[in-house]
C-alpha positions as protocol buffer text, in pm:
chain_id: "A"
residue {
  index: 1
  type: MET
  ca { x: 264 y: -4539 z: 3944 }
}
residue {
  index: 2
  type: LYS
  ca { x: 436 y: -4274 z: 3736 }
}
residue {
  index: 3
  type: ARG
  ca { x: 229 y: -4037 z: 3526 }
}
residue {
  index: 4
  type: VAL
  ca { x: 339 y: -3883 z: 3198 }
}
residue {
  index: 5
  type: VAL
  ca { x: 122 y: -3623 z: 3024 }
}
residue {
  index: 6
  type: SER
  ca { x: 177 y: -3495 z: 2672 }
}
residue {
  index: 7
  type: VAL
  ca { x: 15 y: -3155 z: 2629 }
}
residue {
  index: 8
  type: SER
  ca { x: -20 y: -3090 z: 2257 }
}
residue {
  index: 9
  type: ILE
  ca { x: -142 y: -2787 z: 2067 }
}
residue {
  index: 10
  type: GLY
  ca { x: -268 y: -3038 z: 1812 }
}
residue {
  index: 11
  type: SER
  ca { x: -619 y: -3176 z: 1772 }
}
residue {
  index: 12
  type: SER
  ca { x: -812 y: -3296 z: 2078 }
}
residue {
  index: 13
  type: LYS
  ca { x: -963 y: -3568 z: 1854 }
}
residue {
  index: 14
  type: ARG
  ca { x: -636 y: -3757 z: 1892 }
}
residue {
  index: 15
  type: ASN
  ca { x: -647 y: -3761 z: 2273 }
}
residue {
  index: 16
  type: HIS
  ca { x: -564 y: -4093 z: 2435 }
}
residue {
  index: 17
  type: LYS
  ca { x: -483 y: -4244 z: 2775 }
}
residue {
  index: 18
  type: THR
  ca { x: -320 y: -4580 z: 2837 }
}
residue {
  index: 19
  type: GLN
  ca { x: -120 y: -4773 z: 3094 }
}
residue {
  index: 20
  type: ALA
  ca { x: 207 y: -4961 z: 3047 }
}
residue {
  index: 21
  type: LYS
  ca { x: 471 y: -5138 z: 3253 }
}
residue {
  index: 22
  type: ILE
  ca { x: 821 y: -5015 z: 3169 }
}
residue {
  index: 23
  type: MET
  ca { x: 1127 y: -5162 z: 3342 }
}
residue {
  index: 24
  type: GLY
  ca { x: 893 y: -5304 z: 3606 }
}
residue {
  index: 25
  type: ILE
  ca { x: 731 y: -4967 z: 3678 }
}
residue {
  index: 26
  type: ASP
  ca { x: 364 y: -4891 z: 3610 }
}
residue {
  index: 27
  type: PHE
  ca { x: 303 y: -4585 z: 3392 }
}
residue {
  index: 28
  type: GLU
  ca { x: -9 y: -4390 z: 3305 }
}
residue {
  index: 29
  type: ILE
  ca { x: 47 y: -4215 z: 2973 }
}
residue {
  index: 30
  type: GLU
  ca { x: -194 y: -3947 z: 2852 }
}
residue {
  index: 31
  type: ARG
  ca { x: -210 y: -3714 z: 2554 }
}
residue {
  index: 32
  type: ILE
  ca { x: -421 y: -3394 z: 2581 }
}
residue {
  index: 33
  type: GLY
  ca { x: -472 y: -3179 z: 2271 }
}
residue {
  index: 34
  type: THR
  ca { x: -581 y: -2815 z: 2276 }
}
residue {
  index: 35
  type: ASP
  ca { x: -681 y: -2761 z: 1910 }
}
residue {
  index: 36
  type: GLY
  ca { x: -416 y: -2497 z: 1850 }
}
residue {
  index: 37
  type: ASP
  ca { x: -491 y: -2304 z: 2171 }
}
residue {
  index: 38
  type: ILE
  ca { x: -154 y: -2218 z: 2328 }
}
residue {
  index: 39
  type: LYS
  ca { x: -316 y: -2043 z: 2626 }
}
residue {
  index: 40
  type: LYS
  ca { x: -512 y: -2357 z: 2707 }
}
residue {
  index: 41
  type: ALA
  ca { x: -193 y: -2566 z: 2685 }
}
residue {
  index: 42
  type: ILE
  ca { x: -28 y: -2332 z: 2934 }
}
residue {
  index: 43
  type: GLU
  ca { x: -327 y: -2356 z: 3168 }
}
residue {
  index: 44
  type: ILE
  ca { x: -323 y: -2738 z: 3159 }
}
residue {
  index: 45
  type: ILE
  ca { x: 51 y: -2751 z: 3231 }
}
residue {
  index: 46
  type: LYS
  ca { x: 16 y: -2507 z: 3522 }
}
residue {
  index: 47
  type: SER
  ca { x: -274 y: -2706 z: 3668 }
}
residue {
  index: 48
  type: LEU
  ca { x: -75 y: -3033 z: 3657 }
}
residue {
  index: 49
  type: ASP
  ca { x: 268 y: -2892 z: 3742 }
}
residue {
  index: 50
  type: GLY
  ca { x: 418 y: -3085 z: 4032 }
}
residue {
  index: 51
  type: LYS
  ca { x: 137 y: -3344 z: 4014 }
}
residue {
  index: 52
  type: VAL
  ca { x: 281 y: -3556 z: 3731 }
}
residue {
  index: 53
  type: ASP
  ca { x: 628 y: -3703 z: 3678 }
}
residue {
  index: 54
  type: ALA
  ca { x: 703 y: -3553 z: 3335 }
}
residue {
  index: 55
  type: PHE
  ca { x: 541 y: -3347 z: 3062 }
}
residue {
  index: 56
  type: GLY
  ca { x: 579 y: -3395 z: 2690 }
}
residue {
  index: 57
  type: MET
  ca { x: 515 y: -3095 z: 2468 }
}
residue {
  index: 58
  type: GLY
  ca { x: 345 y: -3194 z: 2143 }
}
residue {
  index: 59
  type: GLY
  ca { x: 246 y: -3012 z: 1826 }
}
residue {
  index: 60
  type: ILE
  ca { x: 530 y: -2764 z: 1864 }
}
residue {
  index: 61
  type: ASP
  ca { x: 906 y: -2792 z: 1921 }
}
residue {
  index: 62
  type: ILE
  ca { x: 1111 y: -2594 z: 2169 }
}
residue {
  index: 63
  type: VAL
  ca { x: 1407 y: -2570 z: 1932 }
}
residue {
  index: 64
  type: LEU
  ca { x: 1493 y: -2595 z: 1564 }
}
residue {
  index: 65
  type: TYR
  ca { x: 1842 y: -2677 z: 1437 }
}
residue {
  index: 66
  type: GLY
  ca { x: 2021 y: -2459 z: 1185 }
}
residue {
  index: 67
  type: GLY
  ca { x: 2382 y: -2381 z: 1102 }
}
residue {
  index: 68
  type: GLY
  ca { x: 2521 y: -2588 z: 1388 }
}
residue {
  index: 69
  type: LYS
  ca { x: 2300 y: -2415 z: 1645 }
}
residue {
  index: 70
  type: ASN
  ca { x: 1974 y: -2481 z: 1823 }
}
residue {
  index: 71
  type: TYR
  ca { x: 1729 y: -2191 z: 1804 }
}
residue {
  index: 72
  type: VAL
  ca { x: 1441 y: -2156 z: 2049 }
}
residue {
  index: 73
  type: ILE
  ca { x: 1098 y: -2108 z: 1887 }
}
residue {
  index: 74
  type: ARG
  ca { x: 946 y: -1789 z: 2024 }
}
residue {
  index: 75
  type: GLU
  ca { x: 593 y: -1924 z: 2073 }
}
residue {
  index: 76
  type: ALA
  ca { x: 724 y: -2228 z: 2262 }
}
residue {
  index: 77
  type: ILE
  ca { x: 885 y: -2025 z: 2540 }
}
residue {
  index: 78
  type: PRO
  ca { x: 565 y: -1951 z: 2742 }
}
residue {
  index: 79
  type: ILE
  ca { x: 464 y: -2319 z: 2719 }
}
residue {
  index: 80
  type: LYS
  ca { x: 805 y: -2435 z: 2841 }
}
residue {
  index: 81
  type: ASN
  ca { x: 806 y: -2178 z: 3123 }
}
residue {
  index: 82
  type: ALA
  ca { x: 461 y: -2289 z: 3243 }
}
residue {
  index: 83
  type: ALA
  ca { x: 621 y: -2599 z: 3399 }
}
residue {
  index: 84
  type: GLN
  ca { x: 807 y: -2483 z: 3709 }
}
residue {
  index: 85
  type: LYS
  ca { x: 825 y: -2811 z: 3905 }
}
residue {
  index: 86
  type: THR
  ca { x: 771 y: -3096 z: 3658 }
}
residue {
  index: 87
  type: PRO
  ca { x: 1029 y: -3157 z: 3380 }
}
residue {
  index: 88
  type: LEU
  ca { x: 898 y: -3072 z: 3031 }
}
residue {
  index: 89
  type: VAL
  ca { x: 1051 y: -3212 z: 2710 }
}
residue {
  index: 90
  type: ASP
  ca { x: 969 y: -3182 z: 2339 }
}
residue {
  index: 91
  type: GLY
  ca { x: 1120 y: -3503 z: 2199 }
}
residue {
  index: 92
  type: THR
  ca { x: 1429 y: -3345 z: 2042 }
}
residue {
  index: 93
  type: GLY
  ca { x: 1671 y: -3571 z: 2229 }
}
residue {
  index: 94
  type: VAL
  ca { x: 1492 y: -3886 z: 2113 }
}
residue {
  index: 95
  type: LYS
  ca { x: 1466 y: -3758 z: 1755 }
}
residue {
  index: 96
  type: ASN
  ca { x: 1840 y: -3692 z: 1751 }
}
residue {
  index: 97
  type: THR
  ca { x: 1933 y: -4039 z: 1872 }
}
residue {
  index: 98
  type: PHE
  ca { x: 1663 y: -4302 z: 1836 }
}
residue {
  index: 99
  type: GLU
  ca { x: 1524 y: -4210 z: 1494 }
}
residue {
  index: 100
  type: LYS
  ca { x: 1862 y: -4243 z: 1326 }
}
residue {
  index: 101
  type: TRP
  ca { x: 1921 y: -4570 z: 1513 }
}
residue {
  index: 102
  type: VAL
  ca { x: 1586 y: -4703 z: 1385 }
}
residue {
  index: 103
  type: ILE
  ca { x: 1698 y: -4654 z: 1023 }
}
residue {
  index: 104
  type: LYS
  ca { x: 2016 y: -4853 z: 1092 }
}
residue {
  index: 105
  type: TYR
  ca { x: 1809 y: -5119 z: 1274 }
}
residue {
  index: 106
  type: LEU
  ca { x: 1579 y: -5160 z: 973 }
}
residue {
  index: 107
  type: GLN
  ca { x: 1878 y: -5193 z: 738 }
}
residue {
  index: 108
  type: ASP
  ca { x: 2084 y: -5425 z: 957 }
}
residue {
  index: 109
  type: ASN
  ca { x: 1792 y: -5660 z: 1014 }
}
residue {
  index: 110
  type: SER
  ca { x: 1707 y: -5674 z: 640 }
}
residue {
  index: 111
  type: ILE
  ca { x: 1361 y: -5528 z: 703 }
}
residue {
  index: 112
  type: ILE
  ca { x: 1412 y: -5254 z: 444 }
}
residue {
  index: 113
  type: ASP
  ca { x: 1685 y: -5236 z: 181 }
}
residue {
  index: 114
  type: PHE
  ca { x: 1733 y: -4861 z: 156 }
}
residue {
  index: 115
  type: LYS
  ca { x: 2013 y: -4851 z: -101 }
}
residue {
  index: 116
  type: GLY
  ca { x: 1915 y: -4661 z: -412 }
}
residue {
  index: 117
  type: LYS
  ca { x: 1564 y: -4584 z: -289 }
}
residue {
  index: 118
  type: THR
  ca { x: 1417 y: -4232 z: -296 }
}
residue {
  index: 119
  type: ALA
  ca { x: 1314 y: -4101 z: 46 }
}
residue {
  index: 120
  type: LEU
  ca { x: 1086 y: -3800 z: 84 }
}
residue {
  index: 121
  type: VAL
  ca { x: 1139 y: -3640 z: 426 }
}
residue {
  index: 122
  type: VAL
  ca { x: 843 y: -3403 z: 452 }
}
residue {
  index: 123
  type: CYS
  ca { x: 1017 y: -3171 z: 699 }
}
residue {
  index: 124
  type: ALA
  ca { x: 1380 y: -3220 z: 804 }
}
residue {
  index: 125
  type: LEU
  ca { x: 1423 y: -2913 z: 1025 }
}
residue {
  index: 126
  type: ASP
  ca { x: 1312 y: -3101 z: 1335 }
}
residue {
  index: 127
  type: ARG
  ca { x: 1423 y: -3442 z: 1202 }
}
residue {
  index: 128
  type: TYR
  ca { x: 1760 y: -3379 z: 1048 }
}
residue {
  index: 129
  type: LYS
  ca { x: 1907 y: -3693 z: 1208 }
}
residue {
  index: 130
  type: LEU
  ca { x: 1635 y: -3901 z: 1043 }
}
residue {
  index: 131
  type: ALA
  ca { x: 1735 y: -3746 z: 709 }
}
residue {
  index: 132
  type: GLU
  ca { x: 2102 y: -3812 z: 784 }
}
residue {
  index: 133
  type: GLY
  ca { x: 2024 y: -4174 z: 869 }
}
residue {
  index: 134
  type: LEU
  ca { x: 1839 y: -4228 z: 542 }
}
residue {
  index: 135
  type: TYR
  ca { x: 2124 y: -4072 z: 345 }
}
residue {
  index: 136
  type: GLU
  ca { x: 2387 y: -4285 z: 522 }
}
residue {
  index: 137
  type: VAL
  ca { x: 2209 y: -4611 z: 427 }
}
residue {
  index: 138
  type: GLY
  ca { x: 2206 y: -4512 z: 60 }
}
residue {
  index: 139
  type: CYS
  ca { x: 1883 y: -4322 z: -2 }
}
residue {
  index: 140
  type: LYS
  ca { x: 1839 y: -4041 z: -250 }
}
residue {
  index: 141
  type: LEU
  ca { x: 1683 y: -3757 z: -51 }
}
residue {
  index: 142
  type: LEU
  ca { x: 1393 y: -3524 z: -119 }
}
residue {
  index: 143
  type: LEU
  ca { x: 1371 y: -3274 z: 169 }
}
residue {
  index: 144
  type: GLY
  ca { x: 1035 y: -3100 z: 168 }
}
residue {
  index: 145
  type: ASP
  ca { x: 1081 y: -2821 z: 422 }
}
residue {
  index: 146
  type: ALA
  ca { x: 1043 y: -2534 z: 173 }
}
residue {
  index: 147
  type: LEU
  ca { x: 737 y: -2690 z: 7 }
}
residue {
  index: 148
  type: PHE
  ca { x: 547 y: -2847 z: 297 }
}
residue {
  index: 149
  type: ALA
  ca { x: 630 y: -2603 z: 579 }
}
residue {
  index: 150
  type: LEU
  ca { x: 673 y: -2273 z: 390 }
}
residue {
  index: 151
  type: GLY
  ca { x: 469 y: -2328 z: 73 }
}
residue {
  index: 152
  type: ILE
  ca { x: 767 y: -2244 z: -148 }
}
residue {
  index: 153
  type: PRO
  ca { x: 774 y: -2461 z: -465 }
}
residue {
  index: 154
  type: LEU
  ca { x: 1125 y: -2591 z: -402 }
}
residue {
  index: 155
  type: MET
  ca { x: 1241 y: -2943 z: -326 }
}
residue {
  index: 156
  type: ILE
  ca { x: 1582 y: -2974 z: -158 }
}
residue {
  index: 157
  type: LYS
  ca { x: 1782 y: -3274 z: -281 }
}
residue {
  index: 158
  type: SER
  ca { x: 2105 y: -3237 z: -84 }
}
residue {
  index: 159
  type: LEU
  ca { x: 2189 y: -3235 z: 286 }
}
residue {
  index: 160
  type: ARG
  ca { x: 2457 y: -2977 z: 216 }
}
residue {
  index: 161
  type: VAL
  ca { x: 2203 y: -2740 z: 56 }
}
residue {
  index: 162
  type: PHE
  ca { x: 1958 y: -2812 z: 339 }
}
residue {
  index: 163
  type: TYR
  ca { x: 2211 y: -2717 z: 608 }
}
residue {
  index: 164
  type: TYR
  ca { x: 2307 y: -2402 z: 417 }
}
residue {
  index: 165
  type: LEU
  ca { x: 1944 y: -2290 z: 383 }
}
residue {
  index: 166
  type: ALA
  ca { x: 1867 y: -2385 z: 745 }
}
residue {
  index: 167
  type: ALA
  ca { x: 2151 y: -2164 z: 868 }
}
residue {
  index: 168
  type: LEU
  ca { x: 2002 y: -1872 z: 674 }
}
residue {
  index: 169
  type: LEU
  ca { x: 1633 y: -1927 z: 742 }
}
residue {
  index: 170
  type: VAL
  ca { x: 1593 y: -2078 z: 1090 }
}
residue {
  index: 171
  type: PRO
  ca { x: 1673 y: -1749 z: 1273 }
}
residue {
  index: 172
  type: LEU
  ca { x: 1377 y: -1599 z: 1082 }
}
residue {
  index: 173
  type: ILE
  ca { x: 1147 y: -1902 z: 1101 }
}
residue {
  index: 174
  type: ILE
  ca { x: 1155 y: -1917 z: 1481 }
}
residue {
  index: 175
  type: LYS
  ca { x: 990 y: -1573 z: 1492 }
}
residue {
  index: 176
  type: LEU
  ca { x: 692 y: -1675 z: 1278 }
}
residue {
  index: 177
  type: PRO
  ca { x: 359 y: -1789 z: 1429 }
}
residue {
  index: 178
  type: PHE
  ca { x: 392 y: -2166 z: 1458 }
}
residue {
  index: 179
  type: SER
  ca { x: 48 y: -2207 z: 1302 }
}
residue {
  index: 180
  type: MET
  ca { x: 202 y: -2089 z: 973 }
}
residue {
  index: 181
  type: LEU
  ca { x: 454 y: -2375 z: 981 }
}
residue {
  index: 182
  type: TYR
  ca { x: 275 y: -2677 z: 1121 }
}
residue {
  index: 183
  type: PRO
  ca { x: -65 y: -2831 z: 1026 }
}
residue {
  index: 184
  type: ASN
  ca { x: -227 y: -2864 z: 1367 }
}
residue {
  index: 185
  type: ASP
  ca { x: -570 y: -2970 z: 1244 }
}
residue {
  index: 186
  type: ASP
  ca { x: -705 y: -3292 z: 1098 }
}
residue {
  index: 187
  type: LYS
  ca { x: -809 y: -3139 z: 768 }
}
residue {
  index: 188
  type: LYS
  ca { x: -661 y: -3275 z: 448 }
}
residue {
  index: 189
  type: GLU
  ca { x: -561 y: -3022 z: 185 }
}
residue {
  index: 190
  type: GLU
  ca { x: -847 y: -3025 z: -69 }
}
residue {
  index: 191
  type: ASN
  ca { x: -735 y: -2774 z: -333 }
}
residue {
  index: 192
  type: PRO
  ca { x: -664 y: -2992 z: -641 }
}
residue {
  index: 193
  type: LYS
  ca { x: -411 y: -2747 z: -787 }
}
residue {
  index: 194
  type: LYS
  ca { x: -215 y: -2735 z: -462 }
}
residue {
  index: 195
  type: LEU
  ca { x: -232 y: -3110 z: -414 }
}
residue {
  index: 196
  type: LYS
  ca { x: -73 y: -3185 z: -751 }
}
residue {
  index: 197
  type: ARG
  ca { x: 246 y: -3004 z: -655 }
}
residue {
  index: 198
  type: TYR
  ca { x: 275 y: -3229 z: -346 }
}
residue {
  index: 199
  type: TRP
  ca { x: 153 y: -3555 z: -498 }
}
residue {
  index: 200
  type: ARG
  ca { x: 426 y: -3573 z: -762 }
}
residue {
  index: 201
  type: TYR
  ca { x: 688 y: -3610 z: -486 }
}
residue {
  index: 202
  type: PHE
  ca { x: 486 y: -3874 z: -302 }
}
residue {
  index: 203
  type: GLU
  ca { x: 455 y: -4063 z: -630 }
}
residue {
  index: 204
  type: ILE
  ca { x: 829 y: -4070 z: -709 }
}
residue {
  index: 205
  type: ALA
  ca { x: 929 y: -4156 z: -351 }
}
residue {
  index: 206
  type: ASP
  ca { x: 973 y: -4515 z: -236 }
}
residue {
  index: 207
  type: ILE
  ca { x: 984 y: -4406 z: 129 }
}
residue {
  index: 208
  type: ILE
  ca { x: 789 y: -4123 z: 292 }
}
residue {
  index: 209
  type: ALA
  ca { x: 933 y: -4014 z: 625 }
}
residue {
  index: 210
  type: GLY
  ca { x: 876 y: -3753 z: 892 }
}
residue {
  index: 211
  type: ASP
  ca { x: 592 y: -3596 z: 1087 }
}
residue {
  index: 212
  type: TYR
  ca { x: 262 y: -3770 z: 1021 }
}
residue {
  index: 213
  type: LYS
  ca { x: 57 y: -3447 z: 1023 }
}
residue {
  index: 214
  type: TYR
  ca { x: 241 y: -3327 z: 712 }
}
residue {
  index: 215
  type: ILE
  ca { x: 209 y: -3669 z: 549 }
}
residue {
  index: 216
  type: GLN
  ca { x: -161 y: -3696 z: 629 }
}
residue {
  index: 217
  type: LYS
  ca { x: -244 y: -3346 z: 506 }
}
residue {
  index: 218
  type: TYR
  ca { x: -87 y: -3386 z: 162 }
}
residue {
  index: 219
  type: MET
  ca { x: -71 y: -3759 z: 81 }
}
residue {
  index: 220
  type: PRO
  ca { x: -236 y: -3886 z: -239 }
}
residue {
  index: 221
  type: ASP
  ca { x: -529 y: -4125 z: -247 }
}
residue {
  index: 222
  type: SER
  ca { x: -303 y: -4415 z: -342 }
}
residue {
  index: 223
  type: LEU
  ca { x: 7 y: -4511 z: -146 }
}
residue {
  index: 224
  type: GLU
  ca { x: 43 y: -4845 z: -320 }
}
residue {
  index: 225
  type: GLY
  ca { x: 391 y: -4993 z: -278 }
}
residue {
  index: 226
  type: LYS
  ca { x: 506 y: -4713 z: -46 }
}
residue {
  index: 227
  type: ILE
  ca { x: 674 y: -4730 z: 296 }
}
residue {
  index: 228
  type: ILE
  ca { x: 598 y: -4467 z: 562 }
}
residue {
  index: 229
  type: ILE
  ca { x: 837 y: -4403 z: 853 }
}
residue {
  index: 230
  type: THR
  ca { x: 675 y: -4174 z: 1109 }
}
residue {
  index: 231
  type: ASN
  ca { x: 518 y: -4165 z: 1458 }
}
residue {
  index: 232
  type: THR
  ca { x: 208 y: -4039 z: 1646 }
}
residue {
  index: 233
  type: ILE
  ca { x: -21 y: -4287 z: 1472 }
}
residue {
  index: 234
  type: THR
  ca { x: -371 y: -4381 z: 1588 }
}
residue {
  index: 235
  type: LYS
  ca { x: -577 y: -4690 z: 1505 }
}
residue {
  index: 236
  type: GLU
  ca { x: -786 y: -4474 z: 1271 }
}
residue {
  index: 237
  type: ASP
  ca { x: -470 y: -4360 z: 1090 }
}
residue {
  index: 238
  type: VAL
  ca { x: -366 y: -4721 z: 1036 }
}
residue {
  index: 239
  type: GLU
  ca { x: -703 y: -4805 z: 881 }
}
residue {
  index: 240
  type: GLU
  ca { x: -678 y: -4501 z: 655 }
}
residue {
  index: 241
  type: LEU
  ca { x: -331 y: -4606 z: 537 }
}
residue {
  index: 242
  type: LYS
  ca { x: -456 y: -4958 z: 465 }
}
residue {
  index: 243
  type: ARG
  ca { x: -735 y: -4814 z: 249 }
}
residue {
  index: 244
  type: ARG
  ca { x: -472 y: -4622 z: 53 }
}
residue {
  index: 245
  type: LYS
  ca { x: -284 y: -4951 z: -4 }
}
residue {
  index: 246
  type: LEU
  ca { x: 29 y: -4861 z: 191 }
}
residue {
  index: 247
  type: LYS
  ca { x: 280 y: -5147 z: 182 }
}
residue {
  index: 248
  type: MET
  ca { x: 460 y: -5096 z: 515 }
}
residue {
  index: 249
  type: LEU
  ca { x: 426 y: -4870 z: 818 }
}
residue {
  index: 250
  type: VAL
  ca { x: 714 y: -4809 z: 1058 }
}
residue {
  index: 251
  type: THR
  ca { x: 673 y: -4590 z: 1364 }
}
residue {
  index: 252
  type: THR
  ca { x: 996 y: -4491 z: 1532 }
}
residue {
  index: 253
  type: THR
  ca { x: 820 y: -4491 z: 1869 }
}
residue {
  index: 254
  type: PRO
  ca { x: 675 y: -4813 z: 2019 }
}
residue {
  index: 255
  type: GLU
  ca { x: 309 y: -4909 z: 2017 }
}
residue {
  index: 256
  type: PHE
  ca { x: 90 y: -4885 z: 2328 }
}
residue {
  index: 257
  type: GLU
  ca { x: -253 y: -5048 z: 2276 }
}
residue {
  index: 258
  type: GLY
  ca { x: -257 y: -4972 z: 1903 }
}
residue {
  index: 259
  type: ARG
  ca { x: -130 y: -4616 z: 1944 }
}
residue {
  index: 260
  type: SER
  ca { x: 219 y: -4486 z: 1867 }
}
residue {
  index: 261
  type: PHE
  ca { x: 278 y: -4170 z: 2066 }
}
residue {
  index: 262
  type: GLY
  ca { x: 513 y: -3887 z: 1970 }
}
residue {
  index: 263
  type: THR
  ca { x: 882 y: -3866 z: 2054 }
}
residue {
  index: 264
  type: ASN
  ca { x: 797 y: -3617 z: 2329 }
}
residue {
  index: 265
  type: VAL
  ca { x: 615 y: -3895 z: 2516 }
}
residue {
  index: 266
  type: VAL
  ca { x: 908 y: -4137 z: 2487 }
}
residue {
  index: 267
  type: GLU
  ca { x: 1141 y: -3864 z: 2608 }
}
residue {
  index: 268
  type: ALA
  ca { x: 910 y: -3784 z: 2901 }
}
residue {
  index: 269
  type: ILE
  ca { x: 911 y: -4155 z: 2996 }
}
residue {
  index: 270
  type: LEU
  ca { x: 1293 y: -4152 z: 3004 }
}
residue {
  index: 271
  type: VAL
  ca { x: 1296 y: -3844 z: 3226 }
}
residue {
  index: 272
  type: ALA
  ca { x: 1036 y: -3997 z: 3460 }
}
residue {
  index: 273
  type: LEU
  ca { x: 1238 y: -4320 z: 3484 }
}
residue {
  index: 274
  type: THR
  ca { x: 1574 y: -4159 z: 3557 }
}
residue {
  index: 275
  type: GLY
  ca { x: 1473 y: -3847 z: 3746 }
}
residue {
  index: 276
  type: LYS
  ca { x: 1734 y: -3663 z: 3538 }
}
residue {
  index: 277
  type: LYS
  ca { x: 1679 y: -3351 z: 3335 }
}
residue {
  index: 278
  type: LEU
  ca { x: 1729 y: -3425 z: 2970 }
}
residue {
  index: 279
  type: GLU
  ca { x: 1998 y: -3159 z: 2933 }
}
residue {
  index: 280
  type: ASN
  ca { x: 2203 y: -3352 z: 3188 }
}
residue {
  index: 281
  type: MET
  ca { x: 2191 y: -3671 z: 2979 }
}
residue {
  index: 282
  type: SER
  ca { x: 2424 y: -3731 z: 2686 }
}
residue {
  index: 283
  type: GLN
  ca { x: 2297 y: -3875 z: 2357 }
}
residue {
  index: 284
  type: GLU
  ca { x: 2488 y: -4193 z: 2444 }
}
residue {
  index: 285
  type: GLU
  ca { x: 2300 y: -4220 z: 2776 }
}
residue {
  index: 286
  type: ILE
  ca { x: 1966 y: -4167 z: 2603 }
}
residue {
  index: 287
  type: GLU
  ca { x: 2041 y: -4434 z: 2343 }
}
residue {
  index: 288
  type: LYS
  ca { x: 2166 y: -4678 z: 2606 }
}
residue {
  index: 289
  type: LEU
  ca { x: 1854 y: -4632 z: 2817 }
}
residue {
  index: 290
  type: ILE
  ca { x: 1625 y: -4682 z: 2517 }
}
residue {
  index: 291
  type: LYS
  ca { x: 1805 y: -5010 z: 2444 }
}
residue {
  index: 292
  type: GLU
  ca { x: 1777 y: -5121 z: 2810 }
}
residue {
  index: 293
  type: ILE
  ca { x: 1404 y: -5053 z: 2803 }
}
residue {
  index: 294
  type: ASP
  ca { x: 1398 y: -5244 z: 2473 }
}
residue {
  index: 295
  type: PHE
  ca { x: 1183 y: -4992 z: 2293 }
}
residue {
  index: 296
  type: GLN
  ca { x: 1147 y: -5132 z: 1942 }
}
residue {
  index: 297
  type: PRO
  ca { x: 1008 y: -4960 z: 1635 }
}
residue {
  index: 298
  type: ARG
  ca { x: 659 y: -5068 z: 1536 }
}
residue {
  index: 299
  type: ILE
  ca { x: 663 y: -5244 z: 1198 }
}
residue {
  index: 300
  type: GLU
  ca { x: 343 y: -5338 z: 1015 }
}
residue {
  index: 301
  type: ILE
  ca { x: 352 y: -5498 z: 670 }
}
residue {
  index: 302
  type: PHE
  ca { x: 9 y: -5473 z: 510 }
}
residue {
  index: 303
  type: TYR
  ca { x: 75 y: -5690 z: 203 }
}
């Protein structure tokens, strides 16, 4: 049996362990959250290093893309370096291949007609291929990086503007404490004045896409008629979305016993299967392997 462990600096309330058979091989897949404690994440990785087949790193990315370059996030370096024997991945390779493919899959199979719809991507810095995919199938984009990640009351409506700003800002952003950028708790924003500035974009969007922690923190009470495209969804999250009258949920990662893990877990599974380091695999190889495994997006239509 192969063992994959996702060590996340996110909430421990979302911890989960499951088993699955993938390409005839038994897998044990586990997610361990550290409630924002980077030192604890490092300790867990060191204690399991060489004892598991692959690590996923959740709640923080190793790199952000800007101006045609990948920039390493400063706070991620000690976590990455904690794994000396076992490969550690953050899901970037899967985000850059599979998520864009999922959008095309949804369009080609007439599951969602994207043309002319407004898509709010809550944070495109680590999901720029998802944003590209939505644009290429005819969506009008709202890119929420400035608002949701930085608290700046600005909504980006063009990929060209997004790439220009990313080139300027990412070299600075990677030096900030990651806790300033990413909501690693389960608390919903409760300040009514703050919420209104976020809700208006949820209300005008037909599709809400991107990291579920951002979506969960700022989403309005009603999601009636909306489509969410995300990942890292628990059974409790699904019930919450049903209560808010969401129309359709798509997770770009497959479902294991009611749980959709993050892209870092899918990437760790690929590494464990092939024995290859991710940097030695092309995007074409990654996409081909995903298709061979027959990982399909999870699609739930609630009404």
